[in-house]
């Protein structure tokens, strides 16, 4: 009896202690949350709101209304999205206090909630301006930023899903808020940006700063199960994209392939892009230039380079190329946020600018996490220094070193590890010297393998250009283009366009061509507007897909002509008969189309050779035992040989 009582007492004591620990942990969690918000955003209103588009408009602005979306709300609560919204409030407070000081407002307005629009639009977008319908009223939010994301991205955990893309798009909003001059100069590059593609310095910093949030979101993902799923998605992407990249390379270099990998680029490239944002950025390999074919037209080589399927470890990007590559910017911030600099707190007075009430004092280490600490330092530098010159990354590095001199040496080391650049290179970075070729049509989408979507002109920075860029100008051949690049690299870049007169080996015609190619902003603006209008009318996706199909058809017609020639020589052996020839052409055209679709489907499935072997085997069995079961033995042999010919062509194109 005593033993039983002792066991009961021990059990009750254990349960009680467990309950106390649970209550204490919960209280600690609430205290931490309340502590942060009480300093940063004490208002009781929601920090995060999900809205939908009602389809109505007031003037030029859409009308939204708040909705409940359990999947997105659950994801927000349990992922890095919550932390990204906290960072958003820190950025708002910093900006609002400065505006309040300028306007002599003692208590500037508190931060606005983070709005998420769930739509059916593919991709993610930072936007500004809407009206919110609430209780029959329309609340004016025409100056309020929001993130527009496709609703389905909240449903699964994969590389590039909402838990990473939402912080990415909110990163754009934070950057635009902190540095309102971010768009004071329009983008001069005509290329659609990708992580490894060189565009211009303004676009590169904007996109690279936003992209680094994807890596930070994965590193600091609080849900272990979701983090494991995301890491599994990275491993799977490595396996599937390697097959696609190898096939893409062979499509360029092997003759008479059906171009299945190039045609299917729009379907697999986004996964490869997300993988590069993860692997190439983290490993620092983004600092190397991407490879180009050894032969081909300048446009083909530029397109291959812009796709960025491989990097050349023997060819680091020069400083002009690096400053205009968003992956370089992302690599720098990813490295900075993973360093121990985030553990270095400043004097408590520094953090007053990030509080809702600057008159309060705060124990920074008790209220702010190391990650928040580093972001506040970053926000301060962006707000004070970035976009002073034409090189935002250089502005940031120099501003950070000036603001936090004790961290300068560590900063320079991180810069070198992530980007291959030194602080001295940034300080001496040359200006962008933009050229505009008015007589050259260029495919501005790297994934447009067929060249069906073009701008009527091409632009590039002379200090970031390679030989193929220069060869787009009429009258500039490979030898002269190499002379320009060689002079630029030996002279530590070109400081003004007129300097091309000094380049040895250039003909007077080539010099005049370069001088006449000085960037013309009015021409570029008008031509870009006309192109965008035309694409809006024709449909971007439709043109992209139709171009890819036509590219397949052209190569397939060549193989079909070879087949007909062989068939005529080896199988007919008699006088030509139009009726029979028409039947042969039609029958085998259908057969080639079917097998070609099987090949394309196999590429999209991610295991081309395996799936095509399976599908072609089923096709042969279907043809032999169902379609040709009543035909003569000779007809069956002819059909088998033609099928094997087309299957061999497909295997060659898929290998």
XYZ file of C-alpha atoms in Angstrom:
655
model
C 0.000 0.000 0.000
C 2.794 2.383 0.897
C 4.571 1.474 -2.341
C 1.397 2.242 -4.335
C 1.032 5.641 -2.602
C 4.686 6.407 -3.278
C 4.250 5.601 -6.958
C 1.137 7.797 -7.186
C 2.897 10.670 -5.440
C 5.917 10.353 -7.738
C 3.662 10.268 -10.821
C 1.720 13.325 -9.731
C 4.953 15.167 -8.972
C 6.341 14.301 -12.424
C 3.142 15.446 -14.172
C 3.097 18.652 -12.145
C 6.698 19.452 -12.952
C 6.047 18.766 -16.632
C 3.052 21.083 -16.597
C 5.085 23.790 -14.881
C 7.832 23.500 -17.478
C 5.253 23.654 -20.271
C 3.604 26.738 -18.808
C 6.999 28.320 -18.256
C 8.051 27.568 -21.838
C 4.781 28.928 -23.207
C 5.089 32.011 -21.071
C 8.656 32.465 -22.231
C 7.544 32.155 -25.863
C 4.740 34.654 -25.418
C 7.052 36.959 -23.508
C 9.592 36.854 -26.333
C 6.941 37.598 -28.941
C 5.316 40.318 -26.864
C 8.715 41.786 -26.062
C 9.621 42.229 -29.726
C 6.230 43.562 -30.771
C 5.913 45.811 -27.744
C 9.054 47.608 -28.845
C 8.589 47.435 -32.616
C 4.842 47.418 -33.282
C 2.684 47.716 -30.169
C -0.570 48.236 -32.090
C -3.168 45.471 -31.603
C -4.023 45.350 -35.341
C -2.885 42.273 -37.354
C 0.688 42.141 -38.574
C -0.179 40.043 -41.630
C -3.316 40.026 -43.776
C -4.319 37.836 -46.716
C -6.478 39.437 -49.394
C -8.039 38.532 -52.708
C -8.852 40.594 -55.773
C -12.587 41.280 -56.085
C -12.219 42.014 -59.794
C -13.397 45.579 -59.216
C -11.375 48.751 -59.604
C -11.463 52.292 -58.355
C -9.599 54.393 -60.867
C -6.416 52.539 -61.748
C -6.273 50.599 -58.466
C -7.756 47.153 -57.794
C -10.174 46.544 -54.934
C -9.235 43.781 -52.499
C -11.006 42.183 -49.591
C -9.644 40.231 -46.666
C -10.033 36.440 -46.743
C -9.200 33.496 -44.541
C -6.913 30.966 -46.150
C -5.997 28.231 -43.621
C -3.058 26.858 -45.654
C -1.377 30.226 -46.162
C -2.109 31.326 -42.578
C -0.665 28.094 -41.174
C 2.407 28.459 -43.384
C 2.862 32.046 -42.215
C 2.715 31.105 -38.533
C 5.077 28.135 -38.818
C 7.682 29.292 -41.356
C 10.271 32.018 -41.882
C 7.498 34.173 -43.345
C 6.752 35.384 -39.810
C 10.344 36.481 -39.321
C 10.404 38.266 -42.684
C 7.356 40.313 -41.629
C 9.153 41.288 -38.418
C 12.058 42.509 -40.507
C 9.549 44.479 -42.590
C 8.404 46.343 -39.471
C 11.993 47.118 -38.483
C 12.583 48.623 -41.936
C 9.354 50.627 -41.733
C 10.244 52.090 -38.355
C 13.654 53.215 -39.592
C 12.140 54.970 -42.605
C 9.136 56.413 -40.752
C 11.322 57.994 -38.078
C 13.449 59.717 -40.667
C 10.353 61.003 -42.444
C 8.926 62.102 -39.113
C 12.106 63.985 -38.291
C 12.027 65.780 -41.644
C 8.381 66.717 -41.142
C 8.954 67.480 -37.443
C 6.384 64.887 -36.408
C 6.968 63.726 -32.836
C 5.258 60.338 -33.257
C 5.187 59.148 -36.882
C 2.554 56.583 -37.815
C 3.192 52.976 -36.903
C 3.951 50.367 -39.538
C 1.300 49.020 -41.907
C 0.507 45.291 -41.943
C 2.175 43.018 -44.455
C -0.413 42.273 -47.156
C -0.389 39.100 -49.226
C -2.556 38.880 -52.338
C -3.329 35.300 -53.343
C -3.921 35.215 -57.086
C -3.675 32.849 -60.041
C -0.742 34.693 -61.624
C 2.345 32.575 -62.151
C 5.370 33.849 -60.225
C 5.710 36.461 -57.496
C 5.476 40.243 -57.642
C 6.050 43.169 -55.269
C 3.321 45.702 -56.004
C 1.963 48.962 -54.623
C -1.532 50.436 -54.419
C -5.050 49.084 -53.806
C -8.325 49.781 -52.044
C -9.418 47.480 -49.228
C -13.128 46.723 -48.960
C -14.096 46.399 -45.303
C -17.539 46.719 -43.711
C -18.935 48.339 -46.836
C -16.184 50.960 -46.968
C -13.206 51.329 -49.295
C -10.034 52.045 -47.340
C -7.386 53.940 -49.286
C -4.165 51.920 -49.598
C -2.954 53.468 -52.820
C 0.539 53.901 -51.348
C 0.622 50.559 -49.558
C 2.934 47.813 -50.841
C 1.839 44.190 -51.037
C 3.102 40.860 -52.312
C 1.228 39.088 -55.107
C 1.762 35.306 -55.089
C 0.133 32.362 -56.828
C -2.188 30.644 -54.372
C -0.931 27.116 -55.085
C 2.586 27.931 -53.815
C 1.301 27.587 -50.245
C 0.226 23.971 -50.649
C 3.547 22.102 -50.768
C 7.128 22.306 -49.536
C 9.526 22.482 -52.469
C 12.439 24.630 -53.562
C 10.874 27.955 -54.511
C 7.543 27.538 -52.711
C 5.823 30.266 -50.704
C 7.959 29.937 -47.570
C 10.960 31.196 -49.618
C 9.292 33.283 -52.337
C 7.243 35.410 -49.944
C 10.381 36.613 -48.069
C 12.000 37.169 -51.495
C 9.205 39.454 -52.700
C 8.965 41.175 -49.320
C 12.722 41.736 -49.650
C 12.039 43.798 -52.783
C 9.526 45.872 -50.844
C 11.954 46.431 -47.960
C 14.734 47.481 -50.335
C 12.466 49.874 -52.253
C 11.274 51.313 -48.949
C 14.779 51.778 -47.552
C 16.302 53.192 -50.732
C 13.602 55.158 -52.556
C 16.083 56.140 -55.285
C 16.459 52.501 -56.343
C 14.699 53.219 -59.665
C 16.041 56.680 -60.404
C 17.702 55.289 -63.545
C 15.822 52.910 -65.813
C 17.256 49.515 -66.602
C 19.382 49.592 -69.729
C 19.780 45.868 -70.184
C 17.302 44.256 -72.561
C 17.791 40.785 -71.062
C 15.284 39.299 -68.657
C 17.197 38.793 -65.416
C 18.300 35.384 -64.107
C 20.628 34.548 -61.226
C 23.761 33.941 -63.325
C 23.019 36.425 -66.104
C 24.741 39.818 -66.325
C 22.193 42.630 -66.664
C 22.897 46.032 -65.092
C 24.026 47.066 -61.637
C 20.716 48.487 -60.435
C 18.677 45.437 -61.428
C 21.358 43.083 -60.099
C 21.313 44.622 -56.622
C 17.516 44.765 -56.434
C 17.095 41.139 -57.510
C 20.134 39.797 -55.675
C 19.135 41.381 -52.371
C 15.676 39.835 -52.683
C 17.032 36.432 -53.740
C 19.283 36.051 -50.722
C 16.141 35.844 -48.561
C 15.404 32.467 -50.153
C 18.603 31.006 -48.711
C 18.136 32.713 -45.351
C 14.552 31.394 -45.214
C 15.798 27.835 -45.719
C 18.624 28.211 -43.178
C 16.274 29.606 -40.541
C 13.193 27.522 -41.336
C 11.702 26.793 -37.871
C 9.697 23.716 -38.920
C 12.113 20.780 -39.059
C 9.805 18.639 -41.193
C 9.408 21.425 -43.749
C 13.151 22.056 -43.737
C 13.798 18.355 -44.419
C 11.322 18.439 -47.324
C 12.989 21.516 -48.776
C 16.435 19.975 -48.539
C 15.085 16.822 -50.192
C 13.706 19.025 -52.969
C 17.203 20.467 -53.484
C 18.700 16.989 -53.836
C 15.999 15.930 -56.283
C 16.512 19.081 -58.355
C 20.218 18.274 -58.650
C 19.444 14.850 -60.103
C 16.836 15.921 -62.633
C 18.422 19.151 -63.828
C 21.797 17.527 -64.494
C 20.118 15.330 -67.113
C 18.437 18.362 -68.665
C 21.628 20.427 -68.718
C 23.627 17.632 -70.360
C 20.922 17.196 -73.006
C 20.751 20.949 -73.586
C 24.499 21.100 -74.198
C 24.346 18.234 -76.702
C 21.478 19.917 -78.548
C 23.921 22.746 -79.303
C 26.937 20.628 -80.203
C 25.631 17.398 -81.816
C 24.301 17.690 -85.396
C 20.701 16.916 -86.386
C 19.327 16.349 -82.906
C 15.608 17.044 -82.547
C 16.313 19.823 -79.977
C 13.964 18.283 -77.419
C 15.873 19.663 -74.442
C 16.088 23.172 -75.913
C 12.415 23.133 -76.857
C 11.412 22.057 -73.346
C 13.549 24.699 -71.563
C 10.460 26.706 -70.464
C 9.283 23.650 -68.525
C 12.471 22.670 -66.672
C 14.547 25.841 -66.477
C 12.788 27.410 -63.492
C 13.755 24.447 -61.319
C 17.345 24.814 -62.531
C 17.195 28.534 -61.790
C 16.060 27.858 -58.219
C 18.846 25.305 -57.808
C 21.459 27.808 -58.978
C 20.102 30.362 -56.517
C 20.833 27.757 -53.853
C 23.958 25.834 -54.961
C 25.882 28.285 -57.126
C 25.284 31.098 -54.662
C 26.211 29.149 -51.532
C 29.262 27.504 -53.087
C 30.541 30.787 -54.513
C 30.745 29.344 -58.031
C 28.452 32.130 -59.189
C 31.589 34.297 -59.324
C 32.739 32.451 -62.458
C 31.590 33.346 -65.966
C 29.201 30.962 -67.666
C 30.418 28.876 -70.591
C 29.788 29.501 -74.285
C 29.959 27.202 -77.331
C 33.151 27.257 -79.353
C 31.256 27.859 -82.599
C 27.965 29.385 -83.646
C 26.436 32.732 -84.452
C 26.860 35.544 -81.907
C 23.171 35.306 -80.995
C 23.353 31.539 -80.413
C 26.417 31.952 -78.228
C 24.860 34.830 -76.263
C 21.708 32.794 -75.689
C 23.721 29.802 -74.483
C 25.769 32.050 -72.186
C 22.668 33.710 -70.778
C 21.074 30.340 -70.013
C 24.072 29.680 -67.786
C 24.111 25.892 -67.857
C 27.767 25.644 -66.781
C 30.415 27.890 -65.272
C 34.077 28.173 -66.254
C 36.311 27.922 -63.168
C 39.213 29.353 -65.138
C 37.367 32.579 -65.924
C 36.218 34.691 -62.955
C 33.841 37.535 -63.760
C 35.483 40.921 -63.934
C 34.266 43.576 -61.511
C 31.845 45.144 -64.026
C 30.276 41.772 -64.762
C 30.111 40.895 -61.063
C 28.423 44.146 -60.031
C 25.753 43.516 -62.689
C 25.085 39.871 -61.737
C 22.329 39.322 -59.181
C 23.751 35.978 -58.052
C 26.915 37.786 -56.936
C 24.835 40.158 -54.798
C 22.838 37.255 -53.378
C 26.032 35.328 -52.601
C 27.430 38.294 -50.676
C 24.328 38.788 -48.516
C 23.889 35.036 -47.998
C 27.480 34.860 -46.740
C 27.059 37.953 -44.582
C 23.923 36.602 -42.896
C 25.535 33.226 -42.186
C 28.631 34.801 -40.600
C 29.287 35.544 -36.945
C 28.910 39.274 -37.608
C 25.279 38.867 -36.674
C 26.431 38.087 -33.122
C 28.169 41.446 -32.825
C 25.690 43.811 -31.231
C 26.180 47.565 -31.179
C 25.449 50.100 -28.478
C 21.812 49.960 -27.401
C 21.292 53.527 -28.642
C 21.773 52.310 -32.233
C 18.522 50.303 -32.060
C 16.293 53.248 -31.044
C 15.690 54.109 -34.718
C 14.065 50.693 -35.218
C 11.606 51.007 -32.328
C 8.097 52.349 -32.634
C 9.012 54.942 -29.995
C 12.555 56.293 -30.330
C 12.459 57.690 -26.804
C 12.477 54.191 -25.328
C 15.612 52.309 -24.397
C 16.096 48.665 -25.170
C 18.385 45.825 -24.181
C 19.153 44.748 -27.741
C 20.476 41.280 -26.917
C 17.362 40.481 -24.884
C 14.863 41.659 -27.508
C 16.465 41.086 -30.917
C 17.800 37.828 -32.307
C 21.257 37.777 -33.939
C 19.584 37.580 -37.348
C 17.463 40.647 -36.620
C 20.566 42.375 -35.308
C 22.440 41.879 -38.585
C 19.466 42.930 -40.693
C 19.136 46.168 -38.733
C 22.766 46.933 -39.522
C 22.120 46.102 -43.179
C 18.966 48.240 -43.309
C 20.812 51.173 -41.806
C 23.529 50.961 -44.482
C 21.074 50.590 -47.364
C 19.084 53.555 -46.110
C 22.105 55.824 -45.716
C 24.469 54.803 -48.509
C 23.019 52.679 -51.315
C 22.301 54.376 -54.668
C 24.631 57.262 -54.024
C 26.541 56.156 -57.128
C 25.761 53.863 -60.045
C 27.039 50.752 -58.209
C 24.723 49.794 -55.324
C 26.848 46.839 -54.160
C 29.948 49.027 -53.993
C 27.908 51.649 -52.121
C 26.813 49.031 -49.605
C 30.261 47.577 -48.917
C 31.860 50.996 -48.518
C 28.965 52.210 -46.358
C 29.068 49.141 -44.108
C 32.809 49.545 -43.585
C 32.303 53.227 -42.703
C 29.417 52.576 -40.295
C 30.958 49.600 -38.494
C 34.762 49.924 -38.728
C 35.314 47.113 -36.219
C 33.691 44.709 -38.707
C 35.488 46.009 -41.788
C 38.165 43.318 -42.102
C 35.664 40.510 -41.598
C 33.370 42.150 -44.162
C 36.125 42.287 -46.786
C 36.955 38.624 -46.173
C 33.320 37.618 -46.644
C 33.147 39.718 -49.803
C 36.159 37.936 -51.268
C 34.896 34.459 -50.323
C 31.427 35.021 -51.744
C 32.164 37.043 -54.864
C 35.881 36.870 -55.621
C 36.026 40.682 -55.419
C 38.193 42.827 -53.195
C 37.298 46.129 -51.583
C 39.920 47.846 -53.742
C 38.303 46.503 -56.907
C 34.956 47.905 -55.804
C 36.474 51.287 -55.015
C 38.117 51.430 -58.450
C 35.200 49.916 -60.349
C 34.767 51.482 -63.782
C 31.594 53.191 -64.976
C 28.993 51.408 -67.049
C 29.422 52.389 -70.703
C 26.265 51.283 -72.465
C 26.095 50.639 -76.184
C 22.904 50.233 -78.195
C 22.789 48.324 -81.474
C 19.740 49.607 -83.359
C 20.081 47.095 -86.171
C 20.165 43.850 -84.225
C 17.163 41.826 -83.038
C 17.846 39.973 -79.792
C 16.033 37.255 -77.834
C 15.766 38.817 -74.405
C 14.493 35.632 -72.736
C 17.273 33.110 -72.114
C 14.703 30.305 -72.203
C 13.508 31.321 -75.664
C 15.572 28.742 -77.543
C 13.760 29.355 -80.834
C 14.248 33.126 -80.788
C 10.537 33.790 -81.203
C 10.374 36.679 -78.701
C 12.749 39.470 -79.646
C 13.525 43.092 -79.005
C 14.404 45.083 -82.156
C 17.681 46.265 -80.601
C 20.437 45.020 -78.307
C 22.254 46.766 -75.454
C 25.289 45.903 -73.346
C 27.883 47.491 -71.072
C 31.229 47.789 -72.876
C 33.111 47.026 -69.634
C 31.108 43.851 -69.062
C 30.859 42.681 -72.687
C 32.517 39.681 -74.270
C 33.482 39.003 -77.868
C 30.021 37.835 -78.940
C 28.347 40.995 -77.653
C 30.681 43.155 -79.709
C 30.235 40.992 -82.823
C 26.541 41.864 -82.937
C 27.558 45.202 -84.459
C 27.864 45.015 -88.254
C 31.450 45.322 -89.436
C 33.041 44.172 -86.161
C 34.518 40.727 -86.667
C 35.991 38.316 -84.162
C 39.552 39.686 -84.435
C 38.464 43.268 -83.743
C 36.143 42.193 -80.936
C 39.015 40.324 -79.299
C 41.217 43.400 -79.674
C 38.624 45.511 -77.824
C 38.303 43.007 -74.965
C 42.075 42.600 -74.731
C 42.646 46.373 -74.558
C 39.922 46.785 -71.937
C 41.314 44.041 -69.712
C 44.936 45.207 -70.052
C 44.063 48.852 -69.345
C 41.882 48.087 -66.294
C 38.708 48.946 -68.180
C 37.531 51.763 -70.391
C 36.582 54.991 -68.654
C 34.723 56.747 -71.477
C 33.443 55.714 -74.889
C 35.768 58.031 -76.791
C 38.670 55.907 -75.529
C 37.897 53.319 -78.241
C 39.831 55.576 -80.628
C 43.014 54.455 -78.838
C 42.455 50.721 -79.285
C 45.114 49.279 -81.620
C 43.944 47.028 -84.421
C 40.566 48.680 -84.945
C 39.580 49.948 -88.368
C 38.147 53.472 -88.688
C 34.805 51.874 -89.590
C 34.778 49.795 -86.399
C 35.647 52.818 -84.256
C 32.855 54.851 -85.825
C 30.409 51.966 -85.353
C 31.145 51.901 -81.621
C 30.882 55.683 -81.291
C 27.570 55.686 -83.171
C 26.384 52.937 -80.821
C 26.295 55.217 -77.772
C 23.204 54.475 -75.703
C 20.125 56.370 -76.879
C 17.574 56.396 -74.016
C 14.716 57.784 -76.110
C 15.120 55.147 -78.813
C 15.389 52.393 -76.185
C 12.329 53.624 -74.295
C 10.126 53.863 -77.383
C 11.265 50.518 -78.822
C 10.816 48.753 -75.485
C 7.293 50.139 -75.112
C 6.353 48.965 -78.615
C 7.774 45.499 -77.930
C 5.911 45.169 -74.635
C 2.675 46.275 -76.283
C 3.104 43.730 -79.079
C 3.837 40.942 -76.628
C 0.809 41.887 -74.581
C -1.349 41.574 -77.678
C 0.177 38.344 -78.994
C 0.684 36.531 -75.694
C 4.128 35.760 -74.329
C 3.559 32.101 -73.477
C 1.843 31.341 -76.769
C 4.716 32.789 -78.786
C 7.255 30.944 -76.654
C 5.563 27.569 -77.118
C 4.786 28.035 -80.792
C 8.414 28.968 -81.445
C 9.654 25.853 -79.648
C 7.284 23.639 -81.625
C 8.382 25.169 -84.925
C 12.024 24.569 -83.970
C 11.210 20.876 -83.428
C 9.289 20.655 -86.676
C 12.148 22.078 -88.769
C 14.638 19.459 -87.560
C 12.025 16.696 -87.752
C 11.324 17.583 -91.392
C 14.998 17.052 -92.169
C 14.968 13.584 -90.644
C 11.665 12.791 -92.352
C 13.200 13.684 -95.719
C 16.102 11.307 -94.994
C 13.617 8.579 -94.093
C 11.604 9.033 -97.286
C 14.765 8.889 -99.380
C 15.889 5.665 -97.719
C 12.399 4.210 -97.960
C 12.224 4.966 -101.686
C 15.626 3.422 -102.357
C 15.308 0.356 -100.140
C 11.617 -0.470 -99.905
C 9.665 0.673 -102.947
C 11.954 -0.650 -105.693
C 9.332 0.011 -108.307
C 7.716 2.777 -110.283
C 6.529 5.767 -108.287
C 2.799 5.715 -107.478
C 1.274 8.884 -106.079
C -1.483 7.111 -104.167
C 0.879 4.717 -102.434
C 3.475 7.420 -101.796
C 0.829 9.648 -100.182
C -0.235 6.820 -97.888
C 3.382 6.142 -96.880
C 4.044 9.835 -96.186
C 0.863 10.273 -94.124
C 1.251 7.059 -92.142
C 4.867 7.659 -91.230
C 4.331 11.353 -90.526
C 1.749 10.384 -87.922
C 4.141 7.771 -86.552
C 6.969 10.289 -86.221
C 4.693 12.834 -84.542
C 3.541 10.254 -81.989
C 7.069 9.085 -81.208
C 8.264 12.706 -81.091
C 5.577 13.491 -78.512
C 6.689 10.445 -76.547
C 10.242 11.823 -76.608
C 9.122 15.260 -75.450
C 7.004 13.742 -72.681
C 9.992 11.653 -71.571
C 12.130 14.792 -71.271
C 9.460 16.529 -69.205
C 9.183 13.448 -66.972
C 12.823 13.906 -65.983
C 14.183 10.478 -67.039
C 14.228 10.690 -70.834
C 15.907 7.443 -71.894
C 14.058 5.242 -69.420
C 10.608 6.624 -70.175
C 11.137 6.704 -73.921
C 12.367 3.083 -73.920
C 9.202 2.119 -72.069
C 6.885 4.134 -74.301
C 8.518 3.063 -77.558
C 8.327 -0.579 -76.478
C 4.606 -0.192 -75.845
C 4.238 1.554 -79.207
C 5.921 -1.329 -81.080
C 3.743 -3.875 -79.322
C 0.587 -1.862 -80.056
C 1.542 -1.450 -83.721
C 2.490 -5.127 -84.191
C -0.389 -6.851 -82.456
C -3.277 -4.436 -82.869
C -2.753 -2.131 -85.864
C -0.997 -4.607 -88.180
C -2.435 -7.896 -87.004
C -4.165 -8.571 -90.358
C -1.432 -7.201 -92.611
C 0.948 -9.305 -94.690
C 4.364 -10.221 -93.355
C 5.997 -7.787 -95.783
C 3.885 -4.872 -94.551
C 4.726 -5.753 -90.963
C 8.450 -5.705 -91.726
C 8.218 -2.350 -93.492
C 6.312 -0.886 -90.548
C 8.825 -2.322 -88.080
C 11.801 -0.888 -89.966
C 10.235 2.575 -90.212
C 9.394 2.503 -86.506
C 12.936 1.469 -85.613
C 14.311 4.313 -87.762
C 12.258 6.944 -85.929
C 12.986 5.364 -82.537
C 16.716 5.455 -83.313
C 16.463 9.160 -84.198
C 14.706 9.812 -80.896
C 17.250 7.851 -78.870
C 20.028 9.826 -80.554
C 18.216 13.064 -79.675
C 17.616 11.998 -76.062
C 21.005 10.494 -75.218
